[in-house]
XYZ file of C-alpha atoms in Angstrom:
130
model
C 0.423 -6.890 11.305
C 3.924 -7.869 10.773
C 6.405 -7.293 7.636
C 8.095 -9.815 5.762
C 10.039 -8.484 2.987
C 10.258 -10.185 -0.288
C 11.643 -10.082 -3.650
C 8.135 -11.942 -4.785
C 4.540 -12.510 -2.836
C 3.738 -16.379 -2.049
C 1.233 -17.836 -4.088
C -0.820 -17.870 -0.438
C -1.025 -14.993 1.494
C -0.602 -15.468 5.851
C -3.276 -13.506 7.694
C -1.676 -10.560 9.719
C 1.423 -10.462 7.039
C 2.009 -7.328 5.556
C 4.431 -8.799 2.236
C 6.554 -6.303 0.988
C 8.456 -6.133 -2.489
C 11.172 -3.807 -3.004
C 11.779 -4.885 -6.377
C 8.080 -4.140 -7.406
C 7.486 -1.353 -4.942
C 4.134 -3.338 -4.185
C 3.065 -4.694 -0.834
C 0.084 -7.371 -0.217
C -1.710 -8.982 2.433
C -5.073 -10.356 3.402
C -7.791 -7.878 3.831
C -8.191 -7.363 7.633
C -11.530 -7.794 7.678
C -11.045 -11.268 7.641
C -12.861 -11.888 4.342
C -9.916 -13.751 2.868
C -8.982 -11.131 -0.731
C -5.679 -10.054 -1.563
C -5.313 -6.470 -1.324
C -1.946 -5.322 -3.451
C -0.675 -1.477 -2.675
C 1.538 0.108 -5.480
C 4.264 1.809 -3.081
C 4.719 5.360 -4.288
C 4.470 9.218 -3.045
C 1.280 9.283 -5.157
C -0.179 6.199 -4.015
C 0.856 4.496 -0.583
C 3.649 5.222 1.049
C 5.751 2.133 3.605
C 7.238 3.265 6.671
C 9.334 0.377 9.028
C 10.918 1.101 11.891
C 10.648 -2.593 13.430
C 7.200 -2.016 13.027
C 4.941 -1.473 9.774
C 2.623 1.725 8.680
C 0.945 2.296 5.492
C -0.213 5.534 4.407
C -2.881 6.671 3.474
C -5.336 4.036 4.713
C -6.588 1.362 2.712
C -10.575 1.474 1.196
C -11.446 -1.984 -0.301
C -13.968 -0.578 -2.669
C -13.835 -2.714 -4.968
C -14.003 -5.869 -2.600
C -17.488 -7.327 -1.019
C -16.634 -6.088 2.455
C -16.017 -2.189 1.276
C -13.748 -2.662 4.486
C -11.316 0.591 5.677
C -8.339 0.940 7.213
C -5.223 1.816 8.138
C -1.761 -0.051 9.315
C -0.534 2.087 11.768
C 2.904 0.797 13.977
C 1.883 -3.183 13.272
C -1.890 -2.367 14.638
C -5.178 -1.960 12.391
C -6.448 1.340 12.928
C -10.249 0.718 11.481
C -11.964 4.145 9.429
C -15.347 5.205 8.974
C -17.188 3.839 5.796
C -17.403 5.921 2.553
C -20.791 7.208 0.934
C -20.810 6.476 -2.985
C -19.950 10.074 -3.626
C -16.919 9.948 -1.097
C -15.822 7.309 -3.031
C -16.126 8.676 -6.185
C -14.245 11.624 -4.937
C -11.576 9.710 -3.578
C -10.691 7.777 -6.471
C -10.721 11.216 -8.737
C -8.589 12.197 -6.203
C -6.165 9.310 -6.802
C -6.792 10.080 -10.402
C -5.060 13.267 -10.233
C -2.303 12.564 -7.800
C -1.379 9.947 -10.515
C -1.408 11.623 -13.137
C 0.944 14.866 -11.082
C 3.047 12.036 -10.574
C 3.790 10.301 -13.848
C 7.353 8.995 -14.571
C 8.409 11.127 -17.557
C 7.573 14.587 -14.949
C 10.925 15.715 -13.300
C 10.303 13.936 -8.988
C 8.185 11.446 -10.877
C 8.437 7.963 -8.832
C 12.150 7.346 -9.960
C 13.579 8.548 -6.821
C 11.332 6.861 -4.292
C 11.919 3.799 -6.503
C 15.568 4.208 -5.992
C 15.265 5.190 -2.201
C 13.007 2.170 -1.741
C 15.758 -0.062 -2.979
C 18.499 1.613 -1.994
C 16.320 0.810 1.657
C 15.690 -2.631 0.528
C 18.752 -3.640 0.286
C 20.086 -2.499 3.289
C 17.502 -4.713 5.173
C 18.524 -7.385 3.078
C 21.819 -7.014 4.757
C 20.492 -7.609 8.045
Protein backbone atom coordinates (compact mmCIF):
# COMPACT_ATOMS: atom_id res chain seq x y z
CA UNK A 1 0.00 0.00 0.00
CA UNK A 2 1.40 3.25 -0.99
CA UNK A 3 0.44 7.01 0.14
CA UNK A 4 -0.57 9.69 -2.00
CA UNK A 5 -1.39 12.74 -0.19
CA UNK A 6 -4.20 14.93 -1.17
CA UNK A 7 -6.06 17.97 -0.41
CA UNK A 8 -9.34 15.91 -1.85
CA UNK A 9 -9.97 11.92 -2.67
CA UNK A 10 -10.56 11.16 -6.58
CA UNK A 11 -13.91 10.40 -7.47
CA UNK A 12 -12.19 6.65 -8.19
CA UNK A 13 -10.21 5.12 -5.78
CA UNK A 14 -6.60 3.03 -7.18
CA UNK A 15 -6.29 -0.38 -5.55
CA UNK A 16 -3.19 -0.48 -3.16
CA UNK A 17 -3.51 3.56 -2.63
CA UNK A 18 -3.74 4.61 0.72
CA UNK A 19 -5.28 8.61 -0.11
CA UNK A 20 -4.56 10.83 2.50
CA UNK A 21 -6.20 14.35 3.33
CA UNK A 22 -4.59 16.66 5.60
CA UNK A 23 -7.13 19.17 5.23
CA UNK A 24 -9.93 16.66 6.33
CA UNK A 25 -7.77 14.53 8.55
CA UNK A 26 -9.48 11.53 6.59
CA UNK A 27 -7.70 8.87 4.60
CA UNK A 28 -9.44 6.32 1.98
CA UNK A 29 -8.69 3.49 -0.08
CA UNK A 30 -10.12 0.32 -1.49
CA UNK A 31 -10.85 -2.37 0.95
CA UNK A 32 -7.96 -4.91 0.66
CA UNK A 33 -9.93 -7.62 0.37
CA UNK A 34 -10.36 -6.90 -3.04
CA UNK A 35 -14.15 -6.45 -2.87
CA UNK A 36 -13.99 -3.03 -4.50
CA UNK A 37 -15.80 -0.46 -1.22
CA UNK A 38 -14.35 2.62 -0.13
CA UNK A 39 -13.25 2.46 3.31
CA UNK A 40 -12.78 6.32 4.74
CA UNK A 41 -10.68 6.58 8.28
CA UNK A 42 -11.33 9.84 10.33
CA UNK A 43 -7.52 10.55 11.38
CA UNK A 44 -7.52 11.30 15.08
CA UNK A 45 -5.93 10.04 18.60
CA UNK A 46 -9.42 8.63 19.24
CA UNK A 47 -9.96 7.06 16.04
CA UNK A 48 -6.97 6.11 13.61
CA UNK A 49 -3.93 7.39 13.86
CA UNK A 50 -1.29 7.93 10.22
CA UNK A 51 2.22 7.30 10.62
CA UNK A 52 4.73 7.93 7.22
CA UNK A 53 8.06 7.53 7.25
CA UNK A 54 8.41 6.76 3.33
CA UNK A 55 6.22 4.12 4.12
CA UNK A 56 2.44 4.08 5.43
CA UNK A 57 0.86 2.52 8.88
CA UNK A 58 -2.52 2.92 10.18
CA UNK A 59 -3.42 2.30 13.62
CA UNK A 60 -5.47 0.55 15.03
CA UNK A 61 -6.41 -1.93 12.30
CA UNK A 62 -9.24 -1.57 10.16
CA UNK A 63 -12.72 -3.98 10.75
CA UNK A 64 -15.08 -3.53 7.72
CA UNK A 65 -18.14 -4.37 9.70
CA UNK A 66 -20.31 -2.76 8.09
CA UNK A 67 -19.14 -3.97 4.52
CA UNK A 68 -20.17 -7.58 2.90
CA UNK A 69 -16.68 -8.97 3.34
CA UNK A 70 -16.50 -8.15 7.38
CA UNK A 71 -12.74 -8.08 6.14
CA UNK A 72 -9.76 -7.06 8.97
CA UNK A 73 -6.76 -5.53 8.87
CA UNK A 74 -4.06 -3.59 9.40
CA UNK A 75 -1.50 -1.26 7.19
CA UNK A 76 1.57 -1.85 8.71
CA UNK A 77 5.05 -0.18 6.84
CA UNK A 78 3.13 -0.26 3.15
CA UNK A 79 2.20 -4.19 3.81
CA UNK A 80 -1.39 -5.64 4.81
CA UNK A 81 -1.05 -7.27 7.97
CA UNK A 82 -4.51 -9.50 7.83
CA UNK A 83 -6.45 -10.04 11.67
CA UNK A 84 -8.55 -12.64 12.94
CA UNK A 85 -12.40 -12.21 12.35
CA UNK A 86 -14.69 -10.73 15.08
CA UNK A 87 -17.68 -12.69 16.82
CA UNK A 88 -20.94 -10.41 16.93
CA UNK A 89 -20.26 -9.66 20.55
CA UNK A 90 -16.53 -8.61 19.77
CA UNK A 91 -17.95 -6.38 17.55
CA UNK A 92 -20.36 -4.96 19.57
CA UNK A 93 -17.71 -4.39 22.10
CA UNK A 94 -15.47 -2.81 19.84
CA UNK A 95 -17.64 -0.27 18.53
CA UNK A 96 -18.79 0.69 22.37
CA UNK A 97 -15.36 0.90 22.70
CA UNK A 98 -15.01 3.48 19.91
CA UNK A 99 -18.07 4.95 21.45
CA UNK A 100 -16.32 5.98 24.46
CA UNK A 101 -12.94 6.91 23.14
CA UNK A 102 -15.08 9.45 21.12
CA UNK A 103 -16.85 10.77 23.32
CA UNK A 104 -13.23 11.23 25.95
CA UNK A 105 -12.17 12.91 23.00
CA UNK A 106 -14.69 15.54 21.96
CA UNK A 107 -13.47 18.98 20.70
CA UNK A 108 -14.82 21.35 23.37
CA UNK A 109 -12.55 18.87 26.23
CA UNK A 110 -9.09 20.57 26.85
CA UNK A 111 -6.37 17.77 24.22
CA UNK A 112 -9.58 17.34 22.28
CA UNK A 113 -8.49 16.69 18.43
CA UNK A 114 -7.37 20.42 17.92
CA UNK A 115 -3.82 19.69 18.37
CA UNK A 116 -3.43 16.57 16.28
CA UNK A 117 -5.45 18.58 13.73
CA UNK A 118 -2.87 21.24 13.88
CA UNK A 119 0.16 18.74 14.05
CA UNK A 120 -1.36 16.90 11.09
CA UNK A 121 -1.20 20.06 9.06
CA UNK A 122 1.49 21.59 10.38
CA UNK A 123 2.98 17.80 8.91
CA UNK A 124 1.05 18.23 5.82
CA UNK A 125 2.42 20.96 4.76
CA UNK A 126 5.79 20.24 5.18
CA UNK A 127 5.37 17.26 2.73
CA UNK A 128 3.77 19.52 0.52
CA UNK A 129 7.07 21.23 0.39
CA UNK A 130 8.80 18.32 -0.83
Amino acid sequence: MVAEFAATFPTTLRPGVLYVSGAYSTAAHLCCCGCGHEVITPLSRAQWVLTFDGTVSLRPSIGNWTLPCRSHYFIDSGSIRWARRYSEPEIEANREQDRQLLADARVDKPGGWQPLIQCCRSVWRRLRRL
